[in-house]
Coordinates of C-alpha atoms and ligand atoms in Angstrom, one line a residue:
X1 CA 110.8 115.0 27.5
X2 CA 108.7 118.0 27.1
X3 CA 106.0 118.0 29.8
X4 CA 103.1 120.5 29.2
X5 CA 105.0 122.5 26.7
X6 CA 102.9 125.2 25.5
X7 CA 102.4 128.9 24.2
X8 CA 101.7 131.6 26.7
X9 CA 100.8 135.2 27.0
X10 CA 103.3 137.1 28.9
X11 CA 102.5 140.7 30.1
X12 CA 105.2 142.8 28.5
X13 CA 106.3 146.4 27.9
X14 CA 106.6 148.6 24.8
X15 CA 108.2 146.9 22.2
X16 CA 110.8 149.3 21.3
X17 CA 112.1 150.1 24.8
X18 CA 111.1 146.3 26.7
X19 CA 110.8 146.8 30.5
X20 CA 110.3 143.9 32.4
X21 CA 108.5 145.6 35.2
X22 CA 105.0 144.0 36.2
X23 CA 101.7 144.9 34.6
X24 CA 103.1 146.7 31.6
X25 CA 101.5 146.9 28.4
X26 CA 101.4 144.9 25.1
X27 CA 101.3 141.1 25.2
X28 CA 103.4 138.7 24.0
X29 CA 103.0 135.2 22.9
X30 CA 106.1 132.9 24.0
X31 CA 106.5 129.2 23.9
X32 CA 107.9 127.2 26.6
X33 CA 106.3 124.7 29.7
X34 CA 107.6 122.9 32.2
X35 CA 110.1 119.9 31.2
X36 CA 112.2 117.3 32.6
X37 CA 109.9 115.5 35.1
X38 CA 107.0 113.8 34.7
X39 CA 104.3 114.4 37.1
X40 CA 102.4 111.3 36.6
X41 CA 105.2 109.3 38.1
X42 CA 105.7 111.5 40.8
X43 CA 102.5 111.2 41.6
X44 CA 102.4 107.6 41.5
X45 CA 105.3 107.5 44.3
X46 CA 103.6 109.6 46.3
X47 CA 100.7 107.9 46.2
X48 CA 102.3 104.0 47.3
X49 CA 101.9 101.1 45.8
X50 CA 98.5 100.4 45.7
X51 CA 98.1 96.8 47.0
X52 CA 96.3 94.0 45.0
X53 CA 96.7 92.0 42.1
X54 CA 97.3 95.1 39.3
X55 CA 100.7 95.6 40.9
X56 CA 101.7 92.1 41.7
X57 CA 101.5 90.7 38.3
X58 CA 103.6 91.0 35.4
X59 CA 107.0 89.3 34.6
X60 CA 109.4 87.9 37.4
X61 CA 113.0 89.4 36.4
X62 CA 115.7 88.1 38.7
X63 CA 119.6 89.7 39.1
X64 CA 121.9 89.3 41.6
X65 CA 122.3 93.1 42.3
X66 CA 119.1 95.6 42.5
X67 CA 120.1 99.4 42.3
X68 CA 117.1 101.8 42.3
X69 CA 117.8 105.0 41.1
X70 CA 120.1 106.4 38.4
X71 CA 121.6 109.6 39.7
X72 CA 125.3 110.2 40.0
X73 CA 125.3 107.6 42.9
X74 CA 123.2 104.7 41.4
X75 CA 125.5 105.2 38.1
X76 CA 128.7 105.3 39.9
X77 CA 127.8 101.9 42.1
X78 CA 127.0 100.3 38.7
X79 CA 130.2 101.2 37.1
X80 CA 131.9 100.1 40.0
X81 CA 130.3 96.5 39.5
X82 CA 131.1 96.4 36.1
X83 CA 134.6 97.1 36.5
X84 CA 135.1 94.6 39.3
X85 CA 133.8 91.9 36.7
X86 CA 130.2 91.5 38.6
X87 CA 127.9 91.9 35.6
X88 CA 124.9 90.5 37.1
X89 CA 123.2 93.5 37.8
X90 CA 120.3 96.0 37.4
X91 CA 119.7 99.5 37.7
X92 CA 116.0 100.7 37.5
X93 CA 115.2 104.6 36.8
X94 CA 112.2 106.4 37.4
X95 CA 113.0 109.0 34.3
X96 CA 113.4 108.0 30.8
X97 CA 117.2 109.2 31.1
X98 CA 119.6 108.8 33.5
X99 CA 121.3 111.0 35.4
X100 CA 119.0 112.4 38.4
X101 CA 120.0 116.1 39.3
X102 CA 122.8 116.1 36.4
X103 CA 120.5 115.3 33.5
X104 CA 120.8 117.6 30.4
X105 CA 118.3 119.4 27.8
X106 CA 118.6 120.5 24.4
X107 CA 116.7 123.9 23.2
X108 CA 117.1 125.5 19.3
X109 CA 119.5 122.6 18.8
X110 CA 121.7 124.0 21.8
X111 CA 122.4 121.4 25.0
X112 CA 122.0 122.9 28.4
X113 CA 121.6 121.8 31.9
X114 CA 118.6 120.9 33.9
X115 CA 120.4 120.6 37.1
X116 CA 124.4 120.3 38.1
X117 CA 126.2 122.4 35.6
X118 CA 129.8 122.0 37.1
X119 CA 132.4 120.1 38.8
X120 CA 135.2 121.9 40.6
X121 CA 138.5 119.8 40.5
X122 CA 138.8 117.4 42.6
X123 CA 140.8 117.6 46.0
X124 CA 143.0 114.9 47.4
X125 CA 140.3 113.0 48.8
X126 CA 138.3 112.7 45.8
X127 CA 140.4 110.0 44.5
X128 CA 137.5 108.1 43.0
X129 CA 136.3 110.8 41.0
X130 CA 139.7 111.7 40.1
X131 CA 139.9 108.2 38.6
X132 CA 136.5 108.6 36.6
X133 CA 137.9 111.7 34.9
X134 CA 140.8 110.3 33.9
X135 CA 138.7 107.3 32.9
X136 CA 136.8 109.5 30.3
X137 CA 139.8 111.6 29.1
X138 CA 139.3 114.9 31.0
X139 CA 142.5 114.5 32.6
X140 CA 146.2 113.3 32.2
X141 CA 149.0 112.4 34.5
X142 CA 152.0 114.2 33.6
X143 CA 155.3 113.8 34.9
X144 CA 153.4 113.4 38.6
X145 CA 151.0 116.1 38.0
X146 CA 147.4 116.0 36.8
X147 CA 146.6 117.6 33.8
X148 CA 143.1 118.6 33.0
X149 CA 142.0 119.2 29.2
X150 CA 141.7 122.6 28.5
X151 CA 138.6 122.0 26.5
X152 CA 136.5 121.2 29.5
X153 CA 137.8 123.5 32.0
X154 CA 135.4 126.9 32.3
X155 CA 137.2 129.4 30.0
X156 CA 137.7 133.0 31.0
X157 CA 135.9 135.2 32.4
X158 CA 134.4 132.6 34.6
X159 CA 132.2 135.1 36.9
X160 CA 130.5 138.9 37.4
X161 CA 128.7 140.2 39.8
X162 CA 126.2 143.3 38.5
X163 CA 126.9 145.5 41.5
X164 CA 125.1 149.0 41.7
X165 CA 124.7 149.1 37.9
X166 CA 127.7 147.7 36.6
X167 CA 129.5 144.1 36.3
X168 CA 132.6 143.7 38.4
X169 CA 135.0 140.7 37.6
X170 CA 134.1 138.0 40.2
X171 CA 131.4 137.1 42.8
X172 CA 132.5 139.0 45.8
X173 CA 131.5 142.7 46.6
X174 CA 134.0 144.9 47.0
X175 CA 134.8 146.1 50.3
X176 CA 133.4 149.7 50.4
X177 CA 135.5 150.6 53.6
X178 CA 138.7 150.1 55.9
X179 CA 136.1 148.0 58.1
X180 CA 134.8 145.8 55.6
X181 CA 137.9 144.9 54.4
X182 CA 138.8 143.9 57.9
X183 CA 135.9 141.7 58.4
X184 CA 136.7 139.9 55.0
X185 CA 140.3 139.3 56.1
X186 CA 138.8 138.0 59.5
X187 CA 136.6 135.6 57.5
X188 CA 139.8 134.5 55.5
X189 CA 141.7 133.9 58.7
X190 CA 138.5 131.9 60.1
X191 CA 138.6 129.7 57.0
X192 CA 142.6 129.4 56.9
X193 CA 142.4 128.1 60.8
X194 CA 139.7 125.6 59.8
X195 CA 141.4 124.3 57.2
X196 CA 144.7 124.0 59.1
X197 CA 143.7 123.1 62.7
X198 CA 140.1 121.1 62.3
X199 CA 140.4 119.7 58.8
X200 CA 137.7 119.8 55.7
X201 CA 137.6 117.3 52.7
X202 CA 135.7 116.6 50.0
X203 CA 134.3 113.7 50.4
X204 CA 133.5 115.1 53.9
X205 CA 133.6 111.5 55.3
X206 CA 137.2 111.0 54.7
X207 CA 138.5 112.7 57.6
X208 CA 137.6 112.3 61.2
X209 CA 134.6 114.0 62.6
X210 CA 135.9 116.0 66.0
X211 CA 134.4 117.8 68.8
X212 CA 135.0 121.2 67.3
X213 CA 133.1 120.2 64.2
X214 CA 130.2 118.9 66.0
X215 CA 130.5 122.3 68.0
X216 CA 130.2 124.0 64.3
X217 CA 127.3 121.7 63.1
X218 CA 125.4 122.5 66.2
X219 CA 124.3 126.0 65.5
X220 CA 123.5 127.8 62.3
X221 CA 126.4 129.7 60.3
X222 CA 124.4 133.1 60.2
X223 CA 124.7 132.8 64.6
X224 CA 128.2 131.7 64.3
X225 CA 129.5 134.6 62.1
X226 CA 127.4 137.0 64.5
X227 CA 129.2 135.9 67.1
X228 CA 132.1 136.4 65.4
X229 CA 131.4 140.0 64.6
X230 CA 131.3 139.3 60.8
X231 CA 128.0 141.6 59.9
X232 CA 129.1 143.6 56.8
X233 CA 126.3 143.4 54.4
X234 CA 128.3 142.7 51.5
X235 CA 130.4 140.0 53.2
X236 CA 126.9 138.6 54.3
X237 CA 125.6 138.6 51.2
X238 CA 128.2 136.8 49.7
X239 CA 128.1 133.7 51.9
X240 CA 124.4 133.7 52.1
X241 CA 124.7 133.5 47.9
X242 CA 127.5 130.8 48.4
X243 CA 125.3 128.5 51.2
X244 CA 122.1 129.1 48.5
X245 CA 124.2 128.3 45.6
X246 CA 125.5 124.9 47.1
X247 CA 123.1 123.9 49.7
X248 CA 119.7 125.5 48.5
X249 CA 119.1 127.7 51.9
X250 CA 121.0 130.8 53.3
X251 CA 123.4 131.1 56.3
X252 CA 120.5 131.5 58.7
X253 CA 119.1 127.6 57.8
X254 CA 122.7 126.1 57.3
X255 CA 124.8 125.0 60.2
X256 CA 128.1 126.7 60.1
X257 CA 130.2 123.5 59.7
X258 CA 128.1 123.4 56.2
X259 CA 129.4 127.6 55.6
X260 CA 133.0 126.8 56.7
X261 CA 133.1 123.6 55.1
X262 CA 132.2 125.2 51.6
X263 CA 135.2 127.2 51.5
X264 CA 137.9 125.3 53.7
X265 CA 137.1 121.8 51.6
X266 CA 138.1 123.5 48.8
X267 CA 139.5 126.6 47.6
X268 CA 139.5 128.8 50.7
X269 CA 138.5 132.5 51.0
X270 CA 140.3 135.2 48.8
X271 CA 139.3 138.7 50.0
X272 CA 139.7 141.7 47.5
X273 CA 143.6 141.7 47.2
X274 CA 144.8 138.2 48.3
X275 CA 146.7 136.2 45.9
X276 CA 144.4 133.6 44.0
X277 CA 145.1 130.1 43.9
X278 CA 143.8 129.9 40.2
X279 CA 144.3 126.0 39.8
X280 CA 142.3 125.2 42.9
X281 CA 139.2 127.4 41.7
X282 CA 139.4 126.1 38.3
X283 CA 136.1 124.2 37.5
X284 CA 135.0 121.5 34.4
X285 CA 132.0 122.2 32.6
X286 CA 130.0 121.6 29.4
X287 CA 127.1 123.0 27.8
X288 CA 124.9 120.6 29.2
X289 CA 126.3 120.6 32.6
X290 CA 127.1 117.5 34.3
X291 CA 124.6 115.4 32.2
X292 CA 128.1 115.7 30.1
X293 CA 129.5 113.0 32.9
X294 CA 126.4 111.1 33.3
X295 CA 125.4 110.5 29.9
X296 CA 128.8 108.7 29.6
X297 CA 128.5 106.8 32.6
X298 CA 125.2 105.8 31.7
X299 CA 126.4 104.9 28.1
X300 CA 129.1 102.5 29.4
X301 CA 126.6 100.4 31.2
X302 CA 124.4 99.5 28.3
X303 CA 121.3 97.6 28.9
X304 CA 121.9 97.5 32.5
X305 CA 119.9 100.8 32.7
X306 CA 116.6 100.5 32.8
X307 CA 114.9 103.8 32.5
X308 CA 111.1 104.8 32.7
X309 CA 110.9 102.0 35.5
X310 CA 109.2 103.5 38.7
X311 CA 109.9 101.3 41.9
X312 CA 106.7 101.7 44.3
X313 CA 107.5 99.2 46.9
X314 CA 110.4 97.4 48.0
X315 CA 110.1 94.2 50.5
X316 CA 113.0 92.5 52.1
X317 CA 112.4 88.6 51.9
X318 CA 114.3 85.9 54.0
X319 CA 116.8 85.3 51.2
X320 CA 116.4 88.1 48.7
X321 CA 114.5 91.5 48.0
X322 CA 111.4 91.6 46.0
X323 CA 110.8 94.9 44.2
X324 CA 107.5 95.9 42.6
X325 CA 107.8 98.3 39.6
X326 CA 105.6 99.7 37.3
X327 CA 107.0 99.8 33.6
X328 CA 105.8 103.4 32.3
X329 CA 105.9 102.7 28.7
X330 CA 103.9 99.7 28.8
X331 CA 102.1 100.7 31.6
X332 CA 102.5 97.2 33.1
X333 CA 103.8 96.1 36.4
X334 CA 107.2 94.1 36.8
X335 CA 108.4 92.0 39.6
X336 CA 112.2 92.0 40.3
X337 CA 114.0 90.0 43.1
X338 CA 117.7 90.2 43.5
X339 CA 120.3 88.8 46.3
X340 CA 121.6 92.5 47.1
X341 CA 119.7 95.7 47.0
X342 CA 121.4 99.5 46.5
X343 CA 118.9 102.2 47.6
X344 CA 120.3 105.1 45.5
X345 CA 117.1 107.3 45.4
X346 CA 117.0 110.4 48.1
X347 CA 116.3 108.8 51.4
X348 CA 113.0 110.3 51.9
X349 CA 112.1 108.3 48.9
X350 CA 113.4 105.1 50.2
X351 CA 111.6 105.5 53.4
X352 CA 109.0 105.3 51.8
X353 CA 109.7 102.2 49.5
X354 CA 110.7 100.3 52.5
X355 CA 107.9 101.4 54.6
X356 CA 108.0 99.4 57.7
X357 CA 110.8 97.4 56.6
X358 CA 113.2 100.3 56.7
X359 CA 115.7 100.5 59.0
X360 CA 115.0 102.6 62.2
X361 CA 117.8 104.7 61.3
X362 CA 116.4 105.8 58.2
X363 CA 113.2 107.0 60.2
X364 CA 115.6 109.0 62.2
X365 CA 117.7 110.5 59.5
X366 CA 114.7 111.7 57.4
X367 CA 112.8 113.1 60.3
X368 CA 116.2 115.4 60.7
X369 CA 116.3 116.1 57.2
X370 CA 115.1 119.5 55.0
X371 CA 114.9 119.6 51.4
X372 CA 115.3 122.6 49.2
X373 CA 112.9 123.1 46.4
X374 CA 114.6 124.5 43.6
X375 CA 113.8 126.3 40.0
X376 CA 116.1 126.0 36.7
X377 CA 114.8 128.2 34.1
X378 CA 116.6 127.5 30.8
X379 CA 115.9 130.8 28.6
X380 CA 116.6 130.5 24.5
X381 CA 117.6 133.9 23.5
X382 CA 118.2 134.9 19.6
X383 CA 121.6 136.8 20.0
X384 CA 123.8 138.5 22.4
X385 CA 121.4 140.9 25.4
X386 CA 122.7 144.5 25.7
X387 CA 125.3 144.9 28.3
X388 CA 125.6 147.5 31.6
X389 CA 129.3 148.8 31.7
X390 CA 131.9 146.9 33.5
X391 CA 132.8 143.3 33.4
X392 CA 132.3 141.4 30.0
X393 CA 129.5 138.6 30.0
X394 CA 131.0 135.7 31.6
X395 CA 129.9 131.8 32.5
X396 CA 128.3 132.3 35.6
X397 CA 126.4 136.0 36.0
X398 CA 125.1 137.1 39.3
X399 CA 123.3 140.4 40.6
X400 CA 123.8 141.6 43.9
X401 CA 120.6 141.3 46.0
X402 CA 118.7 139.3 43.4
X403 CA 116.5 136.6 45.2
X404 CA 117.6 134.0 42.1
X405 CA 121.4 133.0 41.7
X406 CA 121.8 134.2 38.3
X407 CA 122.5 132.3 35.2
X408 CA 125.5 130.2 33.2
X409 CA 125.7 130.3 29.3
X410 CA 125.4 127.3 27.5
X411 CA 127.5 129.0 24.7
X412 CA 130.3 130.3 27.0
X413 CA 132.7 126.6 26.2
X414 CA 131.8 127.3 22.4
X415 CA 135.1 128.5 20.2
X416 CA 132.7 130.6 18.2
X417 CA 134.5 134.0 18.1
X418 CA 131.2 136.2 17.8
X419 CA 128.6 135.9 20.7
X420 CA 125.6 134.6 18.7
X421 CA 122.2 132.8 19.9
X422 CA 122.5 130.8 23.5
X423 CA 120.7 129.7 26.1
X424 CA 120.9 130.9 29.7
X425 CA 120.3 129.0 32.2
X426 CA 118.8 130.6 35.6
X427 CA 119.2 129.1 38.7
X428 CA 116.8 129.6 41.8
X429 CA 117.0 127.9 45.3
X430 CA 113.5 128.8 46.7
X431 CA 112.5 128.6 50.4
X432 CA 111.1 125.4 51.7
X433 CA 107.6 127.5 52.0
X434 CA 107.4 128.4 48.4
X435 CA 107.4 124.8 47.4
X436 CA 103.8 124.5 47.1
X437 CA 103.8 127.3 44.8
X438 CA 106.6 126.0 42.6
X439 CA 103.7 123.1 41.9
X440 CA 100.7 125.0 41.9
X441 CA 101.7 128.3 40.1
X442 CA 102.1 128.0 36.1
X443 CA 105.4 128.1 34.3
X444 CA 104.6 131.7 33.3
X445 CA 104.3 133.0 36.8
X446 CA 107.7 131.5 37.8
X447 CA 109.1 133.2 34.5
X448 CA 107.7 136.5 35.1
X449 CA 109.4 136.3 38.6
X450 CA 112.8 135.6 36.8
X451 CA 112.7 138.5 34.0
X452 CA 111.7 140.9 36.9
X453 CA 114.8 140.1 38.5
X454 CA 116.5 140.7 35.6
X455 CA 115.2 143.6 34.3
X456 CA 117.9 145.9 35.5
X457 CA 120.4 143.4 34.3
X458 CA 119.5 142.9 30.7
X459 CA 116.2 145.0 29.6
X460 CA 116.2 143.6 26.4
X461 CA 116.1 140.1 27.5
X462 CA 112.2 139.9 26.9
X463 CA 112.5 141.0 23.3
X464 CA 115.7 138.4 22.6
X465 CA 113.5 135.3 24.3
X466 CA 112.2 132.8 21.8
X467 CA 111.3 130.2 24.1
X468 CA 111.4 129.0 27.8
X469 CA 111.8 125.7 29.4
X470 CA 111.2 125.4 32.9
X471 CA 112.3 122.5 35.4
X472 CA 111.1 122.4 39.1
X473 CA 113.2 120.1 41.5
X474 CA 110.9 120.2 44.5
X475 CA 113.1 117.9 46.7
X476 CA 116.2 118.8 45.0
X477 CA 118.8 118.5 47.4
X478 CA 119.2 118.1 51.1
X479 CA 119.7 121.2 53.1
X480 CA 123.0 120.6 55.6
X481 CA 120.4 122.0 58.6
X482 CA 122.0 122.0 61.8
X483 CA 122.7 118.7 63.4
X484 CA 122.2 116.6 60.3
X485 CA 126.1 116.1 59.1
X486 CA 126.9 114.9 62.5
X487 CA 124.1 112.8 63.1
X488 CA 124.6 109.3 64.3
X489 CA 121.6 108.2 62.3
X490 CA 122.8 109.4 58.8
X491 CA 126.3 107.5 59.4
X492 CA 124.6 104.3 60.4
X493 CA 123.0 103.9 57.0
X494 CA 126.3 104.1 55.4
X495 CA 127.2 100.9 57.1
X496 CA 124.4 99.1 55.3
X497 CA 121.7 98.5 58.0
X498 CA 119.4 95.3 57.7
X499 CA 121.8 94.3 54.7
X500 CA 120.5 97.5 52.6
X501 CA 122.8 99.8 50.8
X502 CA 122.4 103.0 50.6
X503 CA 124.1 105.1 48.3
X504 CA 123.0 108.7 47.3
X505 CA 124.6 112.0 48.1
X506 CA 122.1 112.7 51.0
X507 CA 124.2 110.3 53.3
X508 CA 127.1 113.6 52.9
X509 CA 124.3 115.8 54.4
X510 CA 124.2 118.0 51.6
X511 CA 124.4 117.6 47.5
X512 CA 127.4 117.4 44.9
X513 CA 128.8 115.7 42.6
X514 CA 131.9 114.1 44.5
X515 CA 129.6 113.3 47.5
X516 CA 127.1 111.4 45.4
X517 CA 130.2 109.6 43.2
X518 CA 131.4 108.4 46.3
X519 CA 128.6 107.4 48.1
X520 CA 128.0 104.8 45.1
X521 CA 131.7 103.7 44.7
X522 CA 132.0 103.0 48.3
X523 CA 129.1 100.5 48.2
X524 CA 130.3 98.9 44.8
X525 CA 133.7 98.3 46.9
X526 CA 131.6 96.7 49.6
X527 CA 129.6 94.7 47.3
X528 CA 132.9 93.6 45.7
X529 CA 134.0 92.2 48.6
X530 CA 130.7 90.1 49.2
X531 CA 130.0 88.7 46.4
X532 CA 133.4 87.0 46.5
X533 CA 131.5 83.6 47.3
X534 CA 128.6 82.1 45.7
X535 CA 125.5 84.1 44.7
X536 CA 122.6 83.7 47.0
X537 CA 119.7 83.1 45.0
Ligands
LIG601 C1 119.3 122.4 40.5 C2 120.6 121.9 40.8 C3 122.0 122.3 40.3 C4 123.0 121.5 41.1 N1 124.1 122.0 40.4 C5 125.4 120.9 40.9 C6 126.8 121.6 40.5 O1 126.5 122.2 39.2 N2 127.8 120.6 41.1 C7 127.6 119.6 41.7 O2 128.6 119.2 41.8 N3 126.4 119.3 41.8 C8 125.3 119.9 41.6 N4 124.0 119.7 42.1 C9 124.1 118.4 43.2 C10 123.3 117.1 42.3 O3 122.2 117.0 43.1 C11 124.7 116.0 42.8 O4 125.6 116.5 41.7 C12 124.0 115.0 42.3 O5 123.5 114.7 40.7 C13 123.0 114.1 42.7 O6 123.2 112.4 42.9 P1 122.6 111.4 43.4 O7 122.8 110.3 42.7 O8 123.0 111.7 44.9 O9 121.2 111.9 43.6 P2 119.6 112.2 42.5 O10 120.4 113.0 41.6 O11 118.6 112.6 43.2 O12 119.7 110.8 42.0 C14 118.6 110.1 42.7 C15 117.7 109.3 41.2 O13 116.6 108.3 41.4 C16 115.7 108.3 40.8 N5 114.4 107.7 41.8 C17 113.9 108.6 42.5 N6 113.0 107.5 43.2 C18 112.4 106.7 42.0 C19 111.9 105.4 42.2 N7 111.2 105.2 42.7 N8 112.1 104.7 41.1 C20 113.4 104.3 40.3 N9 114.2 105.8 40.7 C21 113.8 106.6 41.4 C22 115.7 109.7 40.5 O14 114.8 109.8 39.3 C23 117.2 110.3 40.8 O15 117.8 109.6 38.8 C24 122.9 120.4 42.0 C25 121.5 120.1 42.2 C26 120.1 120.8 41.5 C27 119.2 119.9 41.9

C-alpha cells in the first residue's frame, strides 16, 4: 500500500559534490512518501467504536475461534489450530496484508522489509520456531544435527561499523586501551556468569524466574552497569546500540534483566580477541526480511485470513464473544460471533477493544508498559555508494555515534556478482517523546534527518537516491522497562483470564519473532485441548 506517496523538494547541495548538510544549495525532486499503514484505520481505532446503528448492522458471521490480529502471534495461533485439525476459525487483520511488524515492501522490483528483517538461529528452547523452520524448508536434520539452508543464512560480511572515518568489521568498537579491554572482559564474564548460574532463554518464560532475575528486573541496565564500574565509552555505546536495536530504547530505559538477556539468551558477549561461536551468531535473513516467513504462514491459512477488517469492539457475552468489525473495502460493518476469542493485537489495543470487559490484569499490565516509536526508511539507490576505506559493504552497516541504527542492504543475499541498484533499509528507534513529531512532521523532514546522519559515511547518497518510502510505527514494540518482565499482571495474561486468550509478543515484555510465535503457538495448544469436546455455539 502506498499511502501519501508524492514528490518532494529536498534541500540538497551541489550536484558534483553532494554534501548532505542541512540548508545547502540546489533543490532536488525526489519521489517518495509514507507507506505501510493506513492512517484512517488507525484513527478509527483510536476514536473507538461509535455507538448506534451504523456499527451494529451488517452480516453476522460465525466461527468457533476468532483470532484478532494477523501478526506473527496471530498467524502462529492459526497455524497451530489448522495443524490440530481445527478449521472452524477466522483471523481478522486490520491491514491489507497479514504479518504485522514483520511485513514487506517492494521498490523498483526489489523486495525490502517494512519492519523485522532477521531471525537468529533458534536456541534449544525455541522448539516451535525450529519446527516451523523445518516445515518451511529452511532447515533439516542431518545425523542428529540441524543444518540450515545456506541460501537463507546471512552471507558474509555480516556487519560493519563506521568508526573514526573508516569501516571496521563487526559492530564492537575497538578497545582503545588496556583499561577498556579489561572492561570488555569484565562484561563478558558477567554475561557468562548469568548464562551459567541464572539461566536466560528465548522464549524467556521457558526457564524459572528467580529472585536474582527479579533484582535485575528492578533496575535499569545503565544503573547496573554503573554499579559494576563498566563505563568505557566504546562499550557503553555498543550496549546502548544493542538495547536500542532489540528493545527500542537505550540502557538508561530498559531493565538490567533485558540488557543481560540480550546477550545471555543467545550468543553471549565476545570481546575483541575472544573466540567467536560462529554458528550461534548466524542469522536467517531475506530481502523482504521476516515477511518471507509471515507470507508463507499466511498463504497456508488461505481463506481463514480476512485482511482489511478493523475490529472496533469486542464484548464477551454469556456463551460467546461478539466483535464489531469494520470491513474496509466495502466501508460497512460486520458482526462476528465465536465461542473462543484470541486477542493477538498489542495489549494496549486489546485493552481498548475490550473496554470495561477487560480483565483487571490487562489494565494493570498496560499501565506499566511503554512502547517505542520506530521509523523505517527504504531508500532505493541507482548503484553502489562511494565507500570510505576499511571493511567492504556488509548486510548491516552501522555508524558509531549516530542517532539512527544504520541500514541493511536488501540485495545482500543476491548472488549477482556486481553491486548494482539496491534498496537500503534504515532503522531508527526514536525516543517516546518524538512519537508526536513522527506523525506531525512530513516524511521529507525525517528523510533529511537520516541523510544528515549518513553524510559522513556516504556523501553521494543523495545523488544515487531514486525514491524513499518511509514507514512510521507509532507503537512498534514493548520496551522492557524495569519491573515489566517480572510483572504478575503480564504473567497472568498468559493464563487466559476471563476465558480470553492473549497471544502477542507483548506478553514477553519485549518483541522478537520467537516470543511472538511462541505466544500464538501456546494458545493454539491450549485451545486444542479445550476444544476436544463439542463446540459451544
Ligand atoms: C521496525 C521493527 C524492526 C523489527 N526487527 C525485528 C527483527 O529483525 N527480528 C525480530 O525477531 N523481531 C523484530 N521486530 C519485532 C517484531 O515486532 C516481532 O518479530 C513480531 O513481528 C511481533 O509480532 P506480534 O504478532 O507479536 O505483533 P504485531 O506485529 O504487533 O501484530 C499485531 C497485529 O494485530 C493487528 N491489529 C491491531 N489492531 C487490530 C484491530 N483492531 N483489528 C484487527 N487487527 C488489528 C496489527 O495490524 C498487526 O498485524 C521488529 C519490530 C519493528 C517494529
